[in-house]
Amino acid sequence: MRMEGKVAIVTGASRGIGRAIAIALAQEGVNLVINYTNNAEAAEETLKAVEAAGGKGIVVQADVTKPVDAEKLVKAAINNYNKLDILVNNAGITRDNIAIRLTENDWQAVLDTNLTGAFNCAKAAIRPFIRQRQGGRIINMASIIGLMGGVGQANYAAAKAGLIGLTKSLARELASRQITVNAVAPGYIDTAMTAVLSDELKETITKQIPLGRRGKPEDVAQLVLFLASDRAAYITGQVIAVDGGLAM
Ligand code: NAP
């Protein structure tokens, strides 16, 4: 699935699923904007892995909750590579707590990062996509929690469900320009985000997964790669789970 010379922004690419996506795209010849917000060292590690995979990348610090930072990411793509083909809105955080204990800050931070951040980046990317007249790809990292809800995750579930609504609306708005917009809904994937769960809870979750194991970042990256490619040209407005069958 070579995608030589395409240009992608991957938000939250310093670690976890975002890093795996950056590497998978680089392996197919995609030039990357590797975004992080705090963890510069980890982002440099991603860049090294991208280069080791034979790809090109630049590391750009940006907080996706800020519209000016989202603009900065898009400008970095255009200034370095003269175009933008793919936006992967992957940056995300959790601040879990049962609703009665959920603070206003924890509610807002999760909505700002997971939902508003994706909107900010999509808004910044749409103009170059339209100007280039070569279609485009927006891939939003939702979650099965956005479909099912989750105890202690009212903020996260609301943000991811919102992201699914955003995906479908943008898919309708942009379809006439051949810009596709899809959401990926991972189940439980082993990253820093889920490392905080107790071993007991991880065991319980694993037992509920029909395929009998938790996911790896690479499992998610393979779907993103496909959705970003020409092979997925006729798929838009969809939410596709990568969850070992957990949410069916
Ligand atoms: P992770 O390992 O915690 O990594 C999160 C990434 O997001 C980091 O690169 C982080 O950058 C970046 N980030 C956080 N806030 C940001 C901001 N304001 N601006 C820019 N970047 C920001 O998480 P993950 O597990 O890979 O998750 C990636 C995505 O998949 C998230 O959207 C998450 O909700 C979703 N997801 C994960 C799972 C799972 O089981 N892991 C399941 C379903 C969905 P720094 O390194 O600079 O902090």
Coordinates of C-alpha atoms and ligand atoms in Angstrom, one line a residue:
M1 CA 0.0 0.0 0.0
R2 CA 2.7 2.5 -1.0
M3 CA 1.7 6.2 -0.4
E4 CA 4.9 7.8 -1.6
G5 CA 5.1 11.5 -1.1
K6 CA 1.8 11.9 0.7
V7 CA 1.9 14.3 3.7
A8 CA 0.2 13.5 7.1
I9 CA -0.2 15.3 10.4
V10 CA -0.6 12.9 13.3
T11 CA -1.5 14.6 16.5
G12 CA -0.3 13.1 19.8
A13 CA 2.3 11.1 17.9
S14 CA 4.9 11.1 20.7
R15 CA 3.8 7.8 22.0
G16 CA 1.2 5.0 22.1
I17 CA -1.2 4.7 19.2
G18 CA -0.1 8.0 17.5
R19 CA 3.5 6.8 17.4
A20 CA 2.5 3.5 15.8
I21 CA 0.4 5.4 13.2
A22 CA 3.3 7.6 12.3
I23 CA 5.6 4.6 11.9
A24 CA 3.0 2.7 9.8
L25 CA 2.5 5.7 7.5
A26 CA 6.3 6.3 7.2
Q27 CA 6.8 2.6 6.2
E28 CA 4.5 3.4 3.2
G29 CA 6.4 6.5 2.1
V30 CA 4.3 9.2 3.8
N31 CA 6.0 12.4 5.0
L32 CA 5.1 13.3 8.6
V33 CA 4.3 16.1 10.9
I34 CA 4.8 14.4 14.3
N35 CA 2.9 16.4 17.0
Y36 CA 3.3 16.3 20.7
T37 CA 2.3 18.8 23.5
N38 CA 4.7 18.2 26.5
N39 CA 6.9 15.2 25.8
A40 CA 9.5 16.5 23.4
E41 CA 11.9 13.6 24.1
A42 CA 9.3 11.0 23.2
A43 CA 8.4 12.9 20.0
E44 CA 12.1 12.7 19.0
E45 CA 12.0 9.0 19.6
T46 CA 9.1 8.7 17.2
L47 CA 11.0 10.7 14.6
K48 CA 14.0 8.3 15.0
A49 CA 11.6 5.4 14.5
V50 CA 10.1 7.1 11.4
E51 CA 13.5 7.6 9.9
A52 CA 14.5 4.1 10.7
A53 CA 11.4 3.0 8.8
G54 CA 12.8 4.9 5.8
G55 CA 10.5 7.9 6.2
K56 CA 10.8 11.7 6.7
G57 CA 9.3 13.7 9.5
I58 CA 9.4 16.9 11.5
V59 CA 8.5 17.3 15.1
V60 CA 6.1 20.1 16.0
Q61 CA 5.0 21.1 19.4
A62 CA 1.4 22.2 19.5
D63 CA -1.5 22.0 22.0
V64 CA -4.5 21.0 19.9
T65 CA -6.9 22.7 22.3
K66 CA -5.6 26.0 21.0
P67 CA -6.8 27.1 17.5
V68 CA -3.5 29.0 16.8
D69 CA -1.6 25.8 17.5
A70 CA -3.7 23.8 15.2
E71 CA -3.0 26.4 12.5
K72 CA 0.7 26.1 13.3
L73 CA 0.5 22.3 12.6
V74 CA -1.0 22.8 9.2
K75 CA 1.4 25.6 8.3
A76 CA 4.3 23.3 9.3
A77 CA 3.0 20.7 6.8
I78 CA 2.6 23.2 4.0
N79 CA 5.9 25.0 4.7
N80 CA 7.9 21.8 4.8
Y81 CA 6.2 19.6 2.2
N82 CA 4.1 22.1 0.2
K83 CA 0.9 20.2 0.8
L84 CA -1.3 18.2 3.2
D85 CA -3.1 15.0 2.4
I86 CA -4.0 13.3 5.7
L87 CA -4.9 14.5 9.1
V88 CA -5.1 12.0 12.0
N89 CA -6.7 13.5 15.0
N90 CA -5.3 11.1 17.6
A91 CA -4.3 13.4 20.6
G92 CA -6.4 12.4 23.6
I93 CA -6.4 12.3 27.4
T94 CA -8.5 10.7 30.1
R95 CA -9.4 12.1 33.5
D96 CA -11.6 9.3 34.9
N97 CA -13.9 9.7 37.9
I98 CA -17.4 8.8 38.7
A99 CA -19.8 11.7 37.7
I100 CA -20.5 12.8 41.3
R101 CA -16.7 13.4 41.8
L102 CA -15.8 14.6 38.4
T103 CA -14.5 18.2 38.7
E104 CA -15.4 20.9 36.2
N105 CA -11.7 21.0 35.2
D106 CA -11.6 17.3 34.5
W107 CA -14.8 17.5 32.4
Q108 CA -13.5 20.5 30.4
A109 CA -9.9 19.3 29.8
V110 CA -11.2 16.0 28.3
L111 CA -13.8 17.8 26.1
D112 CA -11.2 20.4 25.1
T113 CA -8.5 17.8 24.1
N114 CA -10.5 14.9 22.6
L115 CA -13.3 16.9 20.9
T116 CA -12.4 20.6 20.5
G117 CA -8.8 19.7 19.6
A118 CA -10.0 17.5 16.7
F119 CA -12.3 20.3 15.5
N120 CA -9.5 22.9 15.7
C121 CA -7.2 20.7 13.6
A122 CA -9.9 19.7 11.1
K123 CA -10.9 23.4 10.6
A124 CA -7.3 24.4 10.0
A125 CA -6.8 21.5 7.5
I126 CA -10.0 22.0 5.4
R127 CA -8.8 25.1 3.5
P128 CA -5.6 23.5 2.2
F129 CA -7.5 20.3 1.3
I130 CA -10.0 22.3 -0.7
R131 CA -7.4 24.5 -2.3
Q132 CA -5.3 21.5 -3.5
R133 CA -8.4 19.9 -5.2
Q134 CA -7.0 16.5 -4.5
G135 CA -9.4 15.3 -1.9
G136 CA -8.1 14.5 1.6
R137 CA -8.4 12.3 4.5
I138 CA -9.5 13.1 8.1
I139 CA -9.3 10.2 10.6
N140 CA -10.5 10.8 14.1
M141 CA -9.5 8.6 17.0
A142 CA -12.7 7.9 18.9
S143 CA -13.2 5.0 21.3
I144 CA -15.7 2.2 21.9
I145 CA -16.4 4.1 25.1
G146 CA -18.0 6.8 22.8
L147 CA -20.4 4.1 21.6
M148 CA -21.0 2.1 24.9
G149 CA -20.4 4.7 27.7
G150 CA -18.1 3.8 30.6
V151 CA -18.3 3.9 34.3
G152 CA -16.1 6.8 35.5
Q153 CA -15.8 8.1 32.0
A154 CA -18.7 10.5 31.5
N155 CA -16.3 13.2 30.2
Y156 CA -14.4 10.8 27.9
A157 CA -17.5 9.1 26.6
A158 CA -19.2 12.4 25.9
A159 CA -16.1 13.7 24.1
K160 CA -15.7 10.6 22.0
A161 CA -19.4 10.4 21.2
G162 CA -19.2 14.1 20.2
L163 CA -16.2 13.2 18.0
I164 CA -18.3 10.6 16.2
G165 CA -21.0 13.3 15.6
L166 CA -18.3 15.7 14.3
T167 CA -17.0 12.9 12.0
K168 CA -20.3 12.4 10.4
S169 CA -21.1 16.1 10.0
L170 CA -17.7 16.8 8.4
A171 CA -18.1 13.7 6.2
R172 CA -21.3 15.2 4.8
E173 CA -19.9 18.7 4.4
L174 CA -16.8 17.6 2.6
A175 CA -17.9 14.7 0.5
S176 CA -18.4 16.8 -2.6
R177 CA -14.7 17.6 -2.5
Q178 CA -13.7 14.0 -2.2
I179 CA -12.4 14.6 1.4
T180 CA -13.3 11.5 3.5
V181 CA -13.8 11.7 7.2
N182 CA -13.9 8.6 9.3
A183 CA -13.6 7.6 13.0
V184 CA -11.7 4.7 14.4
A185 CA -13.0 3.3 17.7
P186 CA -10.3 1.3 19.5
G187 CA -11.2 -1.0 22.4
Y188 CA -8.6 -1.6 25.1
I189 CA -5.1 -1.0 23.7
D190 CA -1.9 -1.4 25.8
T191 CA -0.5 2.2 26.0
A192 CA 0.4 4.6 28.8
M193 CA -3.3 5.6 28.9
T194 CA -4.4 2.1 30.0
A195 CA -1.2 1.2 31.9
V196 CA -2.8 3.0 35.0
L197 CA -5.5 0.3 35.2
S198 CA -5.0 -2.4 37.9
D199 CA -3.8 -5.8 36.8
E200 CA -7.0 -7.2 38.2
L201 CA -9.1 -4.9 36.0
K202 CA -6.9 -5.7 33.0
E203 CA -7.6 -9.4 33.5
T204 CA -11.3 -8.8 33.8
I205 CA -11.3 -6.8 30.6
T206 CA -9.2 -9.3 28.7
K207 CA -11.7 -12.1 29.6
Q208 CA -14.5 -10.1 28.0
I209 CA -12.7 -9.6 24.7
P210 CA -13.8 -12.3 22.1
L211 CA -10.4 -12.4 20.5
G212 CA -8.9 -13.1 23.9
R213 CA -6.2 -10.4 24.2
R214 CA -5.9 -6.6 24.6
G215 CA -4.9 -4.7 21.5
K216 CA -1.6 -3.3 20.4
P217 CA -1.1 0.2 19.0
E218 CA -0.1 -1.5 15.7
D219 CA -3.5 -3.1 15.5
V220 CA -5.1 0.4 15.4
A221 CA -2.4 1.8 13.1
Q222 CA -3.2 -0.8 10.3
L223 CA -6.8 0.5 10.1
V224 CA -5.7 4.1 10.0
L225 CA -3.2 3.2 7.2
F226 CA -6.0 1.7 5.2
L227 CA -8.4 4.6 5.7
A228 CA -5.7 7.0 4.8
S229 CA -5.0 5.2 1.5
D230 CA -6.6 5.4 -1.9
R231 CA -8.1 2.0 -1.3
A232 CA -10.5 3.6 1.2
A233 CA -11.7 6.3 -1.3
Y234 CA -15.4 5.2 -1.1
I235 CA -15.6 5.0 2.7
T236 CA -16.7 8.1 4.6
G237 CA -18.7 9.0 7.7
Q238 CA -18.0 5.6 9.3
V239 CA -17.0 4.5 12.8
I240 CA -14.9 1.4 12.7
A241 CA -14.0 -0.5 15.9
V242 CA -10.6 -2.1 16.5
D243 CA -11.5 -3.9 19.7
G244 CA -11.1 -7.7 19.3
G245 CA -14.9 -7.9 19.1
L246 CA -15.6 -6.3 22.5
A247 CA -18.2 -3.8 21.4
M248 CA -20.2 -5.8 18.9
Ligands
NAP1 P1 -1.2 8.1 25.2 O1 -0.2 7.0 25.1 O2 -1.6 8.6 26.5 O3 -0.7 9.3 24.2 C1 -1.5 10.4 24.2 C2 -0.9 11.3 23.1 O4 -1.7 12.5 23.0 C3 0.5 11.8 23.5 O5 1.3 11.9 22.3 C4 0.3 13.2 24.0 O6 1.4 14.1 23.9 C5 -0.8 13.7 23.1 N1 -1.6 14.8 23.7 C6 -2.3 14.9 24.8 N2 -2.9 16.1 24.9 C7 -2.5 16.8 23.8 C8 -2.7 18.1 23.3 N3 -3.5 19.0 24.1 N4 -2.2 18.5 22.2 C9 -1.4 17.7 21.5 N5 -1.2 16.4 21.8 C10 -1.7 16.0 23.0 O7 -2.6 7.6 24.6 P2 -3.0 6.5 23.5 O8 -3.5 5.3 24.3 O9 -2.0 6.3 22.5 O10 -4.3 7.2 22.9 C11 -4.3 7.8 21.6 C12 -5.7 8.1 21.2 O11 -6.4 6.8 21.1 C13 -6.5 9.0 22.2 O12 -7.4 9.8 21.5 C14 -7.3 8.0 23.0 O13 -8.4 8.6 23.5 C15 -7.6 6.9 21.9 N6 -8.0 5.6 22.5 C16 -7.1 4.9 23.2 C17 -7.4 3.7 23.7 C18 -6.5 2.8 24.6 O14 -7.0 1.8 25.1 N7 -5.3 3.2 24.7 C19 -8.7 3.2 23.5 C20 -9.6 4.0 22.8 C21 -9.2 5.2 22.2 P3 2.6 14.2 25.0 O15 3.4 12.9 24.9 O16 3.4 15.4 24.6 O17 1.9 14.3 26.3

